[in-house]
């Protein structure tokens, strides 16, 4: 049985049959039974509730109607912070349309994890924080979801597709749905795939115990208050790594920046331009008779890119051959930015991207580490990276002075 988010909110009153149908079926409807090895697997997760909680292995425990419990209940006070067990993107957010004061009974988040698994956080808070009048179901989305998610909800109108990172605050413990008002808790599930458990579920108990034992959890004052993500993004080569970064950051991009892979200056100075066109930096260099590596061509197709800007020093790229390869991939070569040296190329990038900039980042040209560290800073400050190194008794090359 496919589990879809409930299409509407219903007063629970405390437990109307309609609510029990919507919520309980989502939690314990029959699903294919995974193997004993699968249900006992330990997953590397971050503990999903702030410390000082109680939970027991009730996975598989009998429930009414011949059903079984398909998650672990983590008992904690109302409004205890809930955290993302794994990085991924939200595929459903029940209650996202409820304003504070609205009577809404069910709040949950479902996340498709980067590890290929699904994560389900149920019984998020529905009541006024502090419950001055008991269970009133009037807390709205502000009482259920974390502030950053509320900001994303306001910006996009939905939480579906919003990315969360491992260890990030995503919501609050409550007793929405069919949970008892006097026993707030988080019902936590791990699915074999982000398919609402159709392909089976894992028993989260061992994973929770392992996370707690390893200290992968927040305790009150040690919550940093911002997303924490310790995933490693890498590929077999620099070309593959750039593609993996593109896949991480972009579902689609109209424009991509192709930078010369064998000169760090070109790629790093291209970062502010890529930020300006809202696209990735991908790497190129001629090999095996091709200007465009196959992995890069495939990524341009995935991005559905319309055009590219090529950043490379003079004499490094065969523009005609590259243009033909791009045309065969239905991508236009919009512009070629080049200079006789890395200093000139960085200046040409600045001229292309900025008519004016209050702040400019000057990076040491002869070690890639300085420019590498400077590139994200420049993109964030809205200014270019220009390259410097002493020559002819000057600290600033003349071309850089002119650009400033």
Short mmCIF file of C-alpha atoms in Angstrom, two decimals:
data_model
loop_
_atom_site.label_atom_id
_atom_site.label_comp_id
_atom_site.label_asym_id
_atom_site.label_seq_id
_atom_site.Cartn_x
_atom_site.Cartn_y
_atom_site.Cartn_z
CA UNK A 1 0.00 0.00 0.00
CA UNK A 2 1.46 3.33 -1.02
CA UNK A 3 1.53 5.89 1.76
CA UNK A 4 0.71 9.37 0.59
CA UNK A 5 0.63 12.50 2.73
CA UNK A 6 -2.85 13.19 4.00
CA UNK A 7 -4.53 15.70 1.66
CA UNK A 8 -6.17 17.78 4.39
CA UNK A 9 -6.06 18.56 8.08
CA UNK A 10 -8.88 17.38 10.35
CA UNK A 11 -9.74 18.35 13.94
CA UNK A 12 -8.80 15.40 16.05
CA UNK A 13 -11.08 16.07 18.93
CA UNK A 14 -9.05 13.96 20.43
CA UNK A 15 -9.02 10.93 18.08
CA UNK A 16 -11.50 11.13 15.23
CA UNK A 17 -11.68 8.02 13.07
CA UNK A 18 -10.63 10.01 10.00
CA UNK A 19 -7.41 11.04 11.70
CA UNK A 20 -6.67 7.52 12.86
CA UNK A 21 -7.17 6.29 9.30
CA UNK A 22 -4.81 8.89 7.85
CA UNK A 23 -2.06 8.71 10.45
CA UNK A 24 -2.11 5.13 11.66
CA UNK A 25 -2.23 3.75 8.11
CA UNK A 26 0.79 5.90 7.29
CA UNK A 27 2.64 4.37 10.20
CA UNK A 28 1.65 0.74 10.31
CA UNK A 29 -0.09 -0.28 7.09
CA UNK A 30 1.16 -3.65 5.81
CA UNK A 31 4.38 -3.52 3.78
CA UNK A 32 6.67 -6.15 2.30
CA UNK A 33 8.53 -7.85 5.13
CA UNK A 34 12.31 -7.37 4.82
CA UNK A 35 14.77 -10.03 5.84
CA UNK A 36 15.94 -10.35 9.44
CA UNK A 37 19.37 -9.10 8.34
CA UNK A 38 17.82 -6.00 6.79
CA UNK A 39 15.65 -5.11 9.77
CA UNK A 40 18.64 -5.51 12.09
CA UNK A 41 21.04 -3.41 9.98
CA UNK A 42 22.82 -0.51 11.67
CA UNK A 43 22.78 2.77 9.75
CA UNK A 44 25.22 5.62 10.40
CA UNK A 45 22.79 8.32 11.54
CA UNK A 46 22.73 11.37 13.76
CA UNK A 47 20.46 10.90 16.77
CA UNK A 48 17.19 12.62 15.80
CA UNK A 49 16.21 14.12 19.19
CA UNK A 50 18.12 16.29 21.63
CA UNK A 51 19.60 14.23 24.48
CA UNK A 52 17.84 13.23 27.67
CA UNK A 53 15.25 10.90 26.14
CA UNK A 54 13.89 7.39 26.62
CA UNK A 55 13.22 4.73 23.99
CA UNK A 56 12.87 0.96 23.80
CA UNK A 57 13.00 -1.60 21.01
CA UNK A 58 9.31 -1.81 20.15
CA UNK A 59 9.89 -2.44 16.45
CA UNK A 60 7.57 -5.24 15.37
CA UNK A 61 5.44 -4.99 18.53
CA UNK A 62 1.79 -5.88 17.96
CA UNK A 63 -0.74 -3.16 17.35
CA UNK A 64 -4.51 -3.29 16.99
CA UNK A 65 -6.00 -4.83 13.86
CA UNK A 66 -3.12 -7.26 13.42
CA UNK A 67 -0.65 -4.51 12.60
CA UNK A 68 2.87 -4.13 13.94
CA UNK A 69 4.93 -1.16 15.03
CA UNK A 70 7.31 -0.13 12.24
CA UNK A 71 9.45 2.45 14.01
CA UNK A 72 10.87 3.47 17.36
CA UNK A 73 9.15 5.94 19.69
CA UNK A 74 11.62 8.36 21.28
CA UNK A 75 9.93 9.77 24.38
CA UNK A 76 10.77 13.42 25.10
CA UNK A 77 9.03 16.56 26.34
CA UNK A 78 6.95 18.73 24.05
CA UNK A 79 9.09 21.15 22.00
CA UNK A 80 12.30 19.15 22.44
CA UNK A 81 14.30 19.81 19.20
CA UNK A 82 14.27 17.17 16.45
CA UNK A 83 17.28 16.84 14.13
CA UNK A 84 17.89 15.35 10.69
CA UNK A 85 19.31 11.85 11.07
CA UNK A 86 20.82 12.02 7.59
CA UNK A 87 21.25 14.67 4.90
CA UNK A 88 18.77 14.68 2.05
CA UNK A 89 15.72 16.50 0.73
CA UNK A 90 12.19 16.68 2.07
CA UNK A 91 9.64 14.69 0.06
CA UNK A 92 6.61 15.47 2.24
CA UNK A 93 5.78 17.89 5.06
CA UNK A 94 2.37 17.33 6.61
CA UNK A 95 0.99 20.51 8.19
CA UNK A 96 3.10 22.94 6.18
CA UNK A 97 -0.02 24.94 5.30
CA UNK A 98 -1.14 25.51 8.89
CA UNK A 99 -0.76 28.94 10.46
CA UNK A 100 -0.44 29.45 14.19
CA UNK A 101 -3.93 29.36 15.67
CA UNK A 102 -5.31 27.06 12.97
CA UNK A 103 -6.63 23.76 14.29
CA UNK A 104 -4.45 21.17 12.54
CA UNK A 105 -3.85 17.72 13.93
CA UNK A 106 -1.04 16.06 12.02
CA UNK A 107 2.55 17.13 11.43
CA UNK A 108 5.42 15.06 10.05
CA UNK A 109 8.43 15.22 7.75
CA UNK A 110 9.57 12.59 5.26
CA UNK A 111 13.12 12.88 3.92
CA UNK A 112 14.85 11.12 1.04
CA UNK A 113 18.35 10.56 2.41
CA UNK A 114 21.54 10.96 0.41
CA UNK A 115 22.34 7.38 1.45
CA UNK A 116 19.36 6.06 -0.55
CA UNK A 117 17.22 5.42 2.53
CA UNK A 118 14.06 7.19 3.66
CA UNK A 119 13.60 8.87 7.05
CA UNK A 120 10.21 9.56 8.64
CA UNK A 121 9.68 11.94 11.58
CA UNK A 122 6.13 11.67 12.95
CA UNK A 123 4.09 13.30 15.76
CA UNK A 124 5.80 16.67 15.46
CA UNK A 125 4.26 19.26 17.74
CA UNK A 126 0.75 20.47 16.86
CA UNK A 127 -0.12 22.31 20.06
CA UNK A 128 0.57 25.77 21.39
CA UNK A 129 4.10 25.66 22.82
CA UNK A 130 3.86 25.09 26.57
CA UNK A 131 0.29 23.81 26.22
CA UNK A 132 -1.35 26.44 28.42
CA UNK A 133 -4.74 24.82 27.77
CA UNK A 134 -3.65 21.23 27.15
CA UNK A 135 -3.74 19.76 23.65
CA UNK A 136 -5.29 22.44 21.46
CA UNK A 137 -3.83 21.59 18.01
CA UNK A 138 -3.32 25.32 17.52
CA UNK A 139 0.47 25.53 17.31
CA UNK A 140 0.56 25.68 13.51
CA UNK A 141 3.64 25.13 11.40
CA UNK A 142 5.70 27.50 13.63
CA UNK A 143 5.26 25.04 16.50
CA UNK A 144 6.13 21.99 14.42
CA UNK A 145 9.03 22.96 12.14
CA UNK A 146 12.41 24.58 12.82
CA UNK A 147 12.95 28.29 12.04
CA UNK A 148 15.09 27.66 8.94
CA UNK A 149 12.41 25.41 7.47
CA UNK A 150 9.78 28.04 8.20
CA UNK A 151 11.89 30.58 6.29
CA UNK A 152 12.18 28.14 3.38
CA UNK A 153 8.43 27.54 3.53
CA UNK A 154 7.76 31.26 3.36
CA UNK A 155 10.15 31.65 0.43
CA UNK A 156 8.97 28.67 -1.63
CA UNK A 157 5.43 27.97 -0.45
CA UNK A 158 6.29 24.36 0.33
CA UNK A 159 8.96 22.33 2.10
CA UNK A 160 9.01 19.68 -0.60
CA UNK A 161 12.44 19.67 -2.21
CA UNK A 162 14.07 21.67 0.60
CA UNK A 163 17.43 20.23 1.57
CA UNK A 164 18.26 19.34 5.17
CA UNK A 165 21.66 18.39 6.48
CA UNK A 166 22.68 15.76 8.99
CA UNK A 167 22.41 17.11 12.53
CA UNK A 168 20.32 20.11 11.48
CA UNK A 169 17.39 21.23 13.62
CA UNK A 170 14.24 20.40 11.62
CA UNK A 171 11.33 20.34 14.08
CA UNK A 172 9.93 19.81 17.57
CA UNK A 173 8.67 16.81 19.50
CA UNK A 174 4.90 16.77 20.04
CA UNK A 175 1.88 14.51 20.11
CA UNK A 176 0.15 15.24 16.82
CA UNK A 177 -1.74 12.61 14.88
CA UNK A 178 -2.73 9.61 16.97
CA UNK A 179 -0.18 10.18 19.75
CA UNK A 180 -1.46 10.57 23.28
CA UNK A 181 -1.51 14.13 24.60
CA UNK A 182 0.24 13.12 27.80
CA UNK A 183 3.01 11.13 26.05
CA UNK A 184 4.78 13.41 23.53
CA UNK A 185 7.37 11.59 21.44
CA UNK A 186 8.97 11.30 18.04
CA UNK A 187 8.00 8.23 16.04
CA UNK A 188 11.09 7.59 13.91
CA UNK A 189 11.24 5.27 10.91
CA UNK A 190 13.98 4.25 8.46
CA UNK A 191 12.86 2.99 5.05
CA UNK A 192 14.87 0.82 2.66
CA UNK A 193 14.20 3.49 0.03
CA UNK A 194 12.41 6.86 0.00
CA UNK A 195 9.19 5.14 -1.13
CA UNK A 196 7.03 5.35 2.01
CA UNK A 197 8.24 1.92 3.09
CA UNK A 198 6.93 -0.02 0.11
CA UNK A 199 10.31 -1.73 -0.25
CA UNK A 200 10.43 -2.48 3.47
CA UNK A 201 11.71 -0.79 6.60
CA UNK A 202 14.68 -1.13 8.93
CA UNK A 203 14.47 -1.39 12.69
CA UNK A 204 16.00 1.94 13.81
CA UNK A 205 16.82 0.74 17.34
CA UNK A 206 20.40 -0.45 16.70
CA UNK A 207 21.14 2.68 14.68
CA UNK A 208 19.84 4.91 17.46
CA UNK A 209 21.88 3.09 20.09
CA UNK A 210 25.02 3.32 17.92
CA UNK A 211 24.49 7.06 17.35
CA UNK A 212 24.00 7.68 21.06
CA UNK A 213 27.04 5.56 22.02
CA UNK A 214 29.22 7.39 19.49
CA UNK A 215 28.08 10.81 20.71
CA UNK A 216 26.36 11.69 17.43
CA UNK A 217 23.69 13.76 19.18
CA UNK A 218 23.13 17.23 20.59
CA UNK A 219 22.74 17.95 24.29
CA UNK A 220 21.13 21.28 25.06
CA UNK A 221 23.91 23.85 24.87
CA UNK A 222 26.07 22.05 22.31
CA UNK A 223 23.54 22.41 19.47
CA UNK A 224 25.37 24.75 17.05
CA UNK A 225 22.15 26.17 15.65
CA UNK A 226 23.17 25.70 12.02
CA UNK A 227 23.29 22.79 9.56
CA UNK A 228 26.12 20.32 10.10
CA UNK A 229 27.05 18.09 7.18
CA UNK A 230 30.07 15.81 7.22
CA UNK A 231 29.58 14.09 3.89
CA UNK A 232 32.54 13.79 1.52
CA UNK A 233 31.99 14.74 -2.12
CA UNK A 234 34.64 13.28 -4.41
CA UNK A 235 35.32 11.68 -7.76
CA UNK A 236 38.03 9.62 -9.38
CA UNK A 237 39.62 12.69 -11.01
CA UNK A 238 39.38 16.47 -10.72
CA UNK A 239 36.92 16.39 -13.63
CA UNK A 240 34.72 13.84 -11.86
CA UNK A 241 34.94 15.72 -8.56
CA UNK A 242 33.72 18.93 -10.21
CA UNK A 243 30.80 16.99 -11.68
CA UNK A 244 29.94 15.49 -8.29
CA UNK A 245 29.93 19.00 -6.79
CA UNK A 246 27.63 20.14 -9.60
CA UNK A 247 25.26 17.26 -8.92
CA UNK A 248 25.28 18.14 -5.24
CA UNK A 249 24.41 21.79 -5.81
CA UNK A 250 22.23 21.95 -8.93
CA UNK A 251 19.18 20.11 -10.19
CA UNK A 252 19.24 22.33 -13.26
CA UNK A 253 21.35 25.22 -14.54
CA UNK A 254 20.85 27.25 -17.71
CA UNK A 255 24.52 28.25 -17.82
CA UNK A 256 27.65 26.41 -16.76
CA UNK A 257 31.20 27.73 -16.54
CA UNK A 258 33.87 25.53 -18.16
CA UNK A 259 37.30 26.25 -16.71
CA UNK A 260 40.73 25.07 -17.80
CA UNK A 261 41.60 22.16 -15.50
CA UNK A 262 45.38 22.39 -15.70
CA UNK A 263 45.65 25.92 -14.30
CA UNK A 264 44.15 26.43 -10.85
CA UNK A 265 43.95 30.18 -11.38
CA UNK A 266 41.34 29.93 -14.14
CA UNK A 267 39.06 27.59 -12.24
CA UNK A 268 39.28 29.48 -8.97
CA UNK A 269 38.84 32.94 -10.45
CA UNK A 270 35.78 31.57 -12.28
CA UNK A 271 33.93 30.92 -9.01
CA UNK A 272 32.35 34.40 -8.65
CA UNK A 273 31.24 34.25 -12.30
CA UNK A 274 29.62 30.87 -11.68
CA UNK A 275 27.83 32.32 -8.65
CA UNK A 276 26.64 35.26 -10.77
CA UNK A 277 25.15 33.01 -13.47
CA UNK A 278 23.86 30.50 -10.86
CA UNK A 279 25.67 27.57 -12.39
CA UNK A 280 28.53 25.17 -11.62
CA UNK A 281 32.20 25.27 -12.51
CA UNK A 282 33.11 22.23 -14.62
CA UNK A 283 36.63 21.40 -15.76
CA UNK A 284 37.94 20.79 -19.26
CA UNK A 285 41.23 19.98 -20.97
CA UNK A 286 41.97 18.26 -24.29
CA UNK A 287 42.48 14.50 -24.06
CA UNK A 288 42.06 11.58 -26.46
CA UNK A 289 41.23 13.98 -29.28
CA UNK A 290 38.35 15.58 -27.35
CA UNK A 291 38.02 19.03 -25.85
CA UNK A 292 35.06 18.07 -23.69
CA UNK A 293 35.46 15.10 -21.30
CA UNK A 294 32.58 12.65 -21.56
CA UNK A 295 31.71 13.02 -17.87
CA UNK A 296 31.36 16.79 -18.38
CA UNK A 297 29.24 16.36 -21.51
CA UNK A 298 26.92 14.04 -19.58
CA UNK A 299 26.62 16.55 -16.74
CA UNK A 300 25.70 19.35 -19.14
CA UNK A 301 22.93 17.08 -20.40
CA UNK A 302 21.70 16.35 -16.88
CA UNK A 303 21.67 20.07 -16.07
CA UNK A 304 19.83 20.76 -19.35
CA UNK A 305 22.28 23.63 -19.82
CA UNK A 306 21.56 26.00 -22.68
CA UNK A 307 25.01 27.55 -22.93
CA UNK A 308 28.44 27.69 -21.36
CA UNK A 309 31.10 30.29 -20.68
CA UNK A 310 34.63 29.01 -21.19
CA UNK A 311 37.41 30.36 -18.98
CA UNK A 312 40.89 29.39 -20.13
CA UNK A 313 44.21 31.10 -20.91
CA UNK A 314 45.06 31.80 -24.52
CA UNK A 315 46.30 28.80 -26.50
CA UNK A 316 44.85 26.11 -24.21
CA UNK A 317 41.54 25.26 -25.89
CA UNK A 318 40.64 24.70 -29.54
CA UNK A 319 37.57 26.92 -29.70
CA UNK A 320 36.31 25.50 -32.99
CA UNK A 321 36.61 21.89 -31.85
CA UNK A 322 35.04 22.65 -28.50
CA UNK A 323 32.21 24.55 -30.15
CA UNK A 324 31.49 21.58 -32.41
CA UNK A 325 31.45 19.15 -29.47
CA UNK A 326 29.14 21.45 -27.51
CA UNK A 327 26.82 21.86 -30.51
CA UNK A 328 26.57 18.08 -30.77
CA UNK A 329 25.41 18.12 -27.14
CA UNK A 330 22.85 20.89 -27.92
CA UNK A 331 24.79 23.43 -25.86
CA UNK A 332 25.91 26.82 -27.16
CA UNK A 333 29.34 28.33 -26.56
CA UNK A 334 28.14 31.70 -25.28
CA UNK A 335 31.49 33.29 -24.56
CA UNK A 336 35.20 32.61 -24.24
CA UNK A 337 37.07 34.50 -21.52
CA UNK A 338 40.84 34.40 -21.80
CA UNK A 339 44.03 36.31 -21.23
CA UNK A 340 47.73 35.78 -21.95
CA UNK A 341 48.42 34.96 -18.25
CA UNK A 342 46.49 33.84 -15.18
CA UNK A 343 46.54 37.44 -13.94
CA UNK A 344 44.99 38.71 -17.16
CA UNK A 345 42.43 35.90 -17.23
CA UNK A 346 41.27 36.78 -13.70
CA UNK A 347 40.95 40.43 -14.74
CA UNK A 348 38.92 39.46 -17.81
CA UNK A 349 36.61 37.46 -15.53
CA UNK A 350 36.21 40.48 -13.29
CA UNK A 351 35.34 42.69 -16.26
CA UNK A 352 32.83 40.15 -17.47
CA UNK A 353 31.11 39.76 -14.12
CA UNK A 354 31.23 43.15 -12.40
CA UNK A 355 30.66 46.71 -13.56
CA UNK A 356 31.51 47.79 -10.03
CA UNK A 357 32.51 46.00 -6.82
CA UNK A 358 32.87 47.48 -3.36
CA UNK A 359 35.11 44.61 -2.26
CA UNK A 360 37.78 42.75 -4.21
CA UNK A 361 39.67 39.69 -2.97
CA UNK A 362 43.38 39.63 -3.86
CA UNK A 363 44.79 36.09 -3.79
CA UNK A 364 48.38 34.91 -4.02
CA UNK A 365 48.79 33.59 -7.53
CA UNK A 366 51.65 31.14 -7.06
CA UNK A 367 49.99 28.80 -4.55
CA UNK A 368 46.59 27.38 -5.36
CA UNK A 369 45.63 27.15 -1.68
CA UNK A 370 45.27 30.92 -1.27
CA UNK A 371 43.10 31.35 -4.32
CA UNK A 372 41.12 28.22 -3.46
CA UNK A 373 40.25 29.59 -0.02
CA UNK A 374 39.48 33.02 -1.49
CA UNK A 375 37.01 31.89 -4.17
CA UNK A 376 33.98 31.20 -1.92
CA UNK A 377 34.67 34.39 0.05
CA UNK A 378 34.68 36.46 -3.13
CA UNK A 379 31.44 34.85 -4.33
CA UNK A 380 29.80 35.58 -0.97
CA UNK A 381 31.03 39.21 -0.92
CA UNK A 382 29.90 39.87 -4.47
CA UNK A 383 33.34 40.75 -5.79
CA UNK A 384 36.02 39.22 -8.00
CA UNK A 385 39.17 37.26 -7.21
CA UNK A 386 42.22 39.00 -8.65
CA UNK A 387 45.67 37.42 -8.54
CA UNK A 388 48.86 39.00 -7.23
CA UNK A 389 52.54 38.14 -6.84
CA UNK A 390 55.63 40.37 -6.66
CA UNK A 391 57.31 41.14 -9.97
CA UNK A 392 59.48 44.01 -11.21
CA UNK A 393 59.50 45.51 -7.72
CA UNK A 394 55.70 45.72 -7.57
CA UNK A 395 53.26 43.83 -5.38
CA UNK A 396 50.32 44.63 -7.66
CA UNK A 397 50.63 43.70 -11.34
CA UNK A 398 49.74 46.64 -13.53
CA UNK A 399 46.74 44.85 -15.01
CA UNK A 400 45.35 44.33 -11.50
CA UNK A 401 45.92 47.98 -10.57
CA UNK A 402 44.03 49.06 -13.67
CA UNK A 403 41.12 46.76 -12.82
CA UNK A 404 40.91 48.07 -9.27
#
